[in-house]
mmCIF file of C-alpha atoms in Angstrom:
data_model
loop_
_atom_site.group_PDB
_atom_site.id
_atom_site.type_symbol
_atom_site.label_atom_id
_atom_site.label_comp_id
_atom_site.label_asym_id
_atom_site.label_seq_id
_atom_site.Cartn_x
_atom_site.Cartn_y
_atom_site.Cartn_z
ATOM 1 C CA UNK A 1 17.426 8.800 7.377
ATOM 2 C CA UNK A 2 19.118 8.387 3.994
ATOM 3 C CA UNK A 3 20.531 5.940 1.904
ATOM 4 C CA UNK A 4 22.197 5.161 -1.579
ATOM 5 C CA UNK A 5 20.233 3.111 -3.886
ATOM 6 C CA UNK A 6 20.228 1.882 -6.980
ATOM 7 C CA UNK A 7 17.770 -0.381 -9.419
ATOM 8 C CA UNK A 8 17.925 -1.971 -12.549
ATOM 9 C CA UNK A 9 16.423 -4.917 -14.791
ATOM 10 C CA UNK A 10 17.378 -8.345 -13.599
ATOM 11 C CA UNK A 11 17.873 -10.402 -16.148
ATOM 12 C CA UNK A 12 19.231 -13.903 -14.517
ATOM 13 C CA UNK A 13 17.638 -14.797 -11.025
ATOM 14 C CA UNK A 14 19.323 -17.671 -10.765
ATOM 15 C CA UNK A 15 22.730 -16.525 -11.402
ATOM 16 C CA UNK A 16 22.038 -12.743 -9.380
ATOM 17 C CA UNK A 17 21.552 -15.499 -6.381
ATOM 18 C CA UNK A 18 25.142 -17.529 -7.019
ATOM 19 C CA UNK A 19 26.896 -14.481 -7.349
ATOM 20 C CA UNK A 20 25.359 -13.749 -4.018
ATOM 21 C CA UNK A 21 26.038 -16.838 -2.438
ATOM 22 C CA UNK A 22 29.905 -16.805 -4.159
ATOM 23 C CA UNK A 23 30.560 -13.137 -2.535
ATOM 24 C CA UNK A 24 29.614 -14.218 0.550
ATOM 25 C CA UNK A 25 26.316 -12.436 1.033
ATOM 26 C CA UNK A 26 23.551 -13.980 3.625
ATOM 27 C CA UNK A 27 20.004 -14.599 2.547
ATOM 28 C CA UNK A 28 18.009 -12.890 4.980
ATOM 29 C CA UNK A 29 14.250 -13.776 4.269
ATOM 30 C CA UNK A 30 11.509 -13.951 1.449
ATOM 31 C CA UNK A 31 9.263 -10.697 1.644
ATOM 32 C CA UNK A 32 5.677 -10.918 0.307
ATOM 33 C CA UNK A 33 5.046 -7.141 -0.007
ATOM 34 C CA UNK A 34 1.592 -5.020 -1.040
ATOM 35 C CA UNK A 35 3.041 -0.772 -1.414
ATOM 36 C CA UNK A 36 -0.397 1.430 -1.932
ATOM 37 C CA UNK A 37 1.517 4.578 -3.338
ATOM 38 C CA UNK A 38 -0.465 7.793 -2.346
ATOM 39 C CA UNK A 39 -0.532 11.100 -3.791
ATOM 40 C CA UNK A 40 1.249 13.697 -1.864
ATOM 41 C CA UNK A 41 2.405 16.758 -2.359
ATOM 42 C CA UNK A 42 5.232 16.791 -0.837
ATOM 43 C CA UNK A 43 6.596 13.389 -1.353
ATOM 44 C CA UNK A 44 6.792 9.629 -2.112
ATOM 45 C CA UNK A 45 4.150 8.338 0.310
ATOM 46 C CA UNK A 46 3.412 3.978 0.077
ATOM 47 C CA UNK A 47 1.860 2.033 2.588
ATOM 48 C CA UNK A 48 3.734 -1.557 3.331
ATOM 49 C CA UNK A 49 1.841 -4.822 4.391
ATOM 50 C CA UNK A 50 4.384 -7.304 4.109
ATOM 51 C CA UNK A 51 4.951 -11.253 5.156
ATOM 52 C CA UNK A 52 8.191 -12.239 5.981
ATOM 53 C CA UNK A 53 8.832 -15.753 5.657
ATOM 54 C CA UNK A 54 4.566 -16.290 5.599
ATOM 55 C CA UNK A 55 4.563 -14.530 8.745
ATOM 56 C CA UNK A 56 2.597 -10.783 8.395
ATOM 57 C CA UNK A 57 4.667 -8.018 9.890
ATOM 58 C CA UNK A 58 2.968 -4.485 11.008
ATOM 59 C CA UNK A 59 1.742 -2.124 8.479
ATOM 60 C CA UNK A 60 4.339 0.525 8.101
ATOM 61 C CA UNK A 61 4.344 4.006 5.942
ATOM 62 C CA UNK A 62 7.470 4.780 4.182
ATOM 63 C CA UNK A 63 7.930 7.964 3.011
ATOM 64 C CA UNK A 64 10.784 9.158 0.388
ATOM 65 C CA UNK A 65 12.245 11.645 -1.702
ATOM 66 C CA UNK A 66 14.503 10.681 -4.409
ATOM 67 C CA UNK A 67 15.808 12.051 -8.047
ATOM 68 C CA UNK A 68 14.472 9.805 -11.115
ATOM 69 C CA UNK A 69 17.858 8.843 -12.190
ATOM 70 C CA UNK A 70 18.619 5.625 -13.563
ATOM 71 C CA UNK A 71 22.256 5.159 -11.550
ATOM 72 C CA UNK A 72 22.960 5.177 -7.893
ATOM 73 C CA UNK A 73 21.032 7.897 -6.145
ATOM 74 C CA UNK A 74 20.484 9.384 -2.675
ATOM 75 C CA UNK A 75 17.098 8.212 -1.097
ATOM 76 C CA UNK A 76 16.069 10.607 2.059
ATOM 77 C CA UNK A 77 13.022 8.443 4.003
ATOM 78 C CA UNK A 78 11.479 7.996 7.178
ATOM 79 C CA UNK A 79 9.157 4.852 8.329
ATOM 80 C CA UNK A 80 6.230 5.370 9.826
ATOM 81 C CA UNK A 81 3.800 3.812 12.142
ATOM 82 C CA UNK A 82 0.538 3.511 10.977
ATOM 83 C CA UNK A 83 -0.304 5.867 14.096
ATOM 84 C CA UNK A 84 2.407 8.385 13.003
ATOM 85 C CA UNK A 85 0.984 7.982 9.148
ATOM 86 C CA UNK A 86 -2.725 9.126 10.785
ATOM 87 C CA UNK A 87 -1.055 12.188 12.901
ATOM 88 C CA UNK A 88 0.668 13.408 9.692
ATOM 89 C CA UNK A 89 -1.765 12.935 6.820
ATOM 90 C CA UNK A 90 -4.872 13.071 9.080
ATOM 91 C CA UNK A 91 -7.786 10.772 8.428
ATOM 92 C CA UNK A 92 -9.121 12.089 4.876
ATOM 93 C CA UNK A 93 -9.099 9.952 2.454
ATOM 94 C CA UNK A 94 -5.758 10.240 0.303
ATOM 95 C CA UNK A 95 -5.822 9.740 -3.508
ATOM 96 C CA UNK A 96 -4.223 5.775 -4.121
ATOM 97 C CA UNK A 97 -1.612 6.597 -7.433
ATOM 98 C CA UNK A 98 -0.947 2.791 -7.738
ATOM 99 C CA UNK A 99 -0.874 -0.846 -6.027
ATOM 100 C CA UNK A 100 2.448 -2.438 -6.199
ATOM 101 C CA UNK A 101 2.722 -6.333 -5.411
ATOM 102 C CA UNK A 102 5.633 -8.347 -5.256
ATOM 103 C CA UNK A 103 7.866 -10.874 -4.338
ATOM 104 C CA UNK A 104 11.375 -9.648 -2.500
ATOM 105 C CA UNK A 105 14.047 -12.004 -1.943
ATOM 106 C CA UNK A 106 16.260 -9.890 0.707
ATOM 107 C CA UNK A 107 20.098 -10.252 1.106
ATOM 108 C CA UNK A 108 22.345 -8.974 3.163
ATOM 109 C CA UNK A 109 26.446 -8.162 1.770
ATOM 110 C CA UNK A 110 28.275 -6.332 4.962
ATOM 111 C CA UNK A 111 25.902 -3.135 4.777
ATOM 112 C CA UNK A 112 24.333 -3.109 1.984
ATOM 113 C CA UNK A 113 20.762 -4.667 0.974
ATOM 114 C CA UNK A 114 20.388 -6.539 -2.622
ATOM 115 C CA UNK A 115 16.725 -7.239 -3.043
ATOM 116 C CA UNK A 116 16.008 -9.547 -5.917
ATOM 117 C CA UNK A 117 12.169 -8.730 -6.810
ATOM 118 C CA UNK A 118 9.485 -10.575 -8.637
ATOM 119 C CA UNK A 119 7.089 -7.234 -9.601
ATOM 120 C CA UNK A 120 3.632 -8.517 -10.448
ATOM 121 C CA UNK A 121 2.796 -7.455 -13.889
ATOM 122 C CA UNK A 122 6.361 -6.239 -14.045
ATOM 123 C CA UNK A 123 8.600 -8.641 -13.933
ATOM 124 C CA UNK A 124 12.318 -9.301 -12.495
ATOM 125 C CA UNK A 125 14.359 -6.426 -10.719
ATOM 126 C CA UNK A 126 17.016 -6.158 -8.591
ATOM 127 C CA UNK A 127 17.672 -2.810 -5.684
ATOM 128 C CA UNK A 128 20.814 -2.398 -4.063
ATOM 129 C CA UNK A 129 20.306 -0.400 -0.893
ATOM 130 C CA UNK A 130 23.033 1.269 1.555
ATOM 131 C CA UNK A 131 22.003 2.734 4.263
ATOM 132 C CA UNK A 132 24.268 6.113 5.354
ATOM 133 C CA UNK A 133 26.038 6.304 8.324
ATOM 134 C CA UNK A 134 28.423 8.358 10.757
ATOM 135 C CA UNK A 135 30.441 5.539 9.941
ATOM 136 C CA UNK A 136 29.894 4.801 6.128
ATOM 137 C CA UNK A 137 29.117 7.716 4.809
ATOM 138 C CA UNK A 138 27.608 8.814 1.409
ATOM 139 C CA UNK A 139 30.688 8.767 -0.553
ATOM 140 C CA UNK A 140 31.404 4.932 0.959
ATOM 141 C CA UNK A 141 27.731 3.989 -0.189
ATOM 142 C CA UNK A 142 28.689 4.940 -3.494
ATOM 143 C CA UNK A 143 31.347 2.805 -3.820
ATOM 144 C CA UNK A 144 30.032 -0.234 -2.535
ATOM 145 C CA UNK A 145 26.977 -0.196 -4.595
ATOM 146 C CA UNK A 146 29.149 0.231 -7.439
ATOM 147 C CA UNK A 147 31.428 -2.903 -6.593
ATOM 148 C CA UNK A 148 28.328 -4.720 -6.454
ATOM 149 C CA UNK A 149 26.814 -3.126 -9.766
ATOM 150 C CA UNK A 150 30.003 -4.475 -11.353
ATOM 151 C CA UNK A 151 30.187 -7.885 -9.370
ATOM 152 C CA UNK A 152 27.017 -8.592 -10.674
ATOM 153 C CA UNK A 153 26.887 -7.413 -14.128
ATOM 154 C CA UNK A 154 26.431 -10.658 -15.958
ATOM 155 C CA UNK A 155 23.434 -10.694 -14.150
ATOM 156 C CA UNK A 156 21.476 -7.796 -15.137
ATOM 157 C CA UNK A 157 20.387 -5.171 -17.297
ATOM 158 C CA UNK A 158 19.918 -1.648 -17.553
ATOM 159 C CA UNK A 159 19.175 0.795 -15.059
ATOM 160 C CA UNK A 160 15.867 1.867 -13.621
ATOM 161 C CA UNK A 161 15.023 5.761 -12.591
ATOM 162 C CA UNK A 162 11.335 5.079 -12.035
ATOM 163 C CA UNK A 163 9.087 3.808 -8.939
ATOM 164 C CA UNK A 164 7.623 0.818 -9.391
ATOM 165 C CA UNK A 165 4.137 2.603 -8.976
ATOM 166 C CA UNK A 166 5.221 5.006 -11.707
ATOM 167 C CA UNK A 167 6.247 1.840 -13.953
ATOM 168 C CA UNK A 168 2.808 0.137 -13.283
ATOM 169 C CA UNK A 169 0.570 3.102 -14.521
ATOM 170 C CA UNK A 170 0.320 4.695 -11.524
ATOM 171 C CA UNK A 171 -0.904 7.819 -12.731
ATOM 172 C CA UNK A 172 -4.655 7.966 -12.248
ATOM 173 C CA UNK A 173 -5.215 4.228 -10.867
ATOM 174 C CA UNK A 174 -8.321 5.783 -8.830
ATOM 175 C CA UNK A 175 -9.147 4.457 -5.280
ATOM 176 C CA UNK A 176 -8.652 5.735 -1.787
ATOM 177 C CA UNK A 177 -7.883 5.482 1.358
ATOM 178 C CA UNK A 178 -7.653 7.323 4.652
ATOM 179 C CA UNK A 179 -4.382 6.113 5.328
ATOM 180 C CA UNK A 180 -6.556 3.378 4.711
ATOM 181 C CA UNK A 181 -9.747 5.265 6.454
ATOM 182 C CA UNK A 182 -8.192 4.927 9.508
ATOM 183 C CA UNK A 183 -7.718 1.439 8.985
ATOM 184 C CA UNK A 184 -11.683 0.983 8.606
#
């Protein structure tokens, strides 16, 4: 799967959500999410544990590739089970790179996700994500990230290239897992 996303500094919460609410776009949930990045060769590798609403949802694996440009850029990604995440990567312990935690406020405008995140340690950030299809395709991503970008552009800052992980120090932040050793 693929999509077009963007990030960037978000600088007024409060006004990023009545912009929102003025375009029209739906408030979907409030996301408590924990991403344990891995080092992979190959890849972006995090493992999710999330609570939507307070309620915990099943681990899932996301893995990505994506250029560390700081406009809108083409994310290729697959989500995996925690079973899948085993069969791939086997049970040896993988090296963690960094622990992300934060809180994700996710909305919903026609196709395209805005998440308005709280990064522990961080701060506040806001993602734009549109997910291609045969029936908005990349080029049509594009340009509705970009007439958000601009709808919103009282409300935030400059644009972000980096992962979270990478923007926490997530070279060398030791510990391990075995895709969480197998989940112990």
């Amino acid at each position: 799967m693929q999509n077009v996303e963007y990030k960037c500094e978000l600088r007024d919460t409060a006004l990023a959500t009545a912009i929102l609410r003025r375009l029209g776009a739906a408030h979907i949930a409030r996301i408590e999410q924990r991403d344990t990045y891995f080092r992979v060769a190959d890849c972006r590798l995090k493992r999710r544990e999330a609570k939507v609403n307070g309620r915990p949802e099943p681990v899932e694996y996301i893995r990505y590739e994506r250029a560390d440009i700081a406009q809108s850029r083409i994310s290729r990604y697959a989500i995996l089970s925690e079973t899948d995440a085993l069969a791939r990567y086997g049970t040896s312990v993988l090296p963690v790179m960094a622990v992300v935690e934060k809180i994700r406020e996710l909305w919903m405008f026609d196709s395209v996700r805005v998440h308005l995140d709280e990064v522990v340690g961080l701060g506040s950030f806001l993602e734009f994500e549109a997910i291609v299809t045969p029936r908005q395709n990349v080029a049509r991503c594009h340009a509705r990230v970009a007439e958000l970008k601009q709808a919103l552009l009282p409300a935030i800052g400059e644009g972000i290239s980096r992962s979270y992980s990478d923007m926490v120090g997530g070279e060398g932040a030791g510990g391990e897992s075995a895709v969480d050793r197998a989940t112990s």
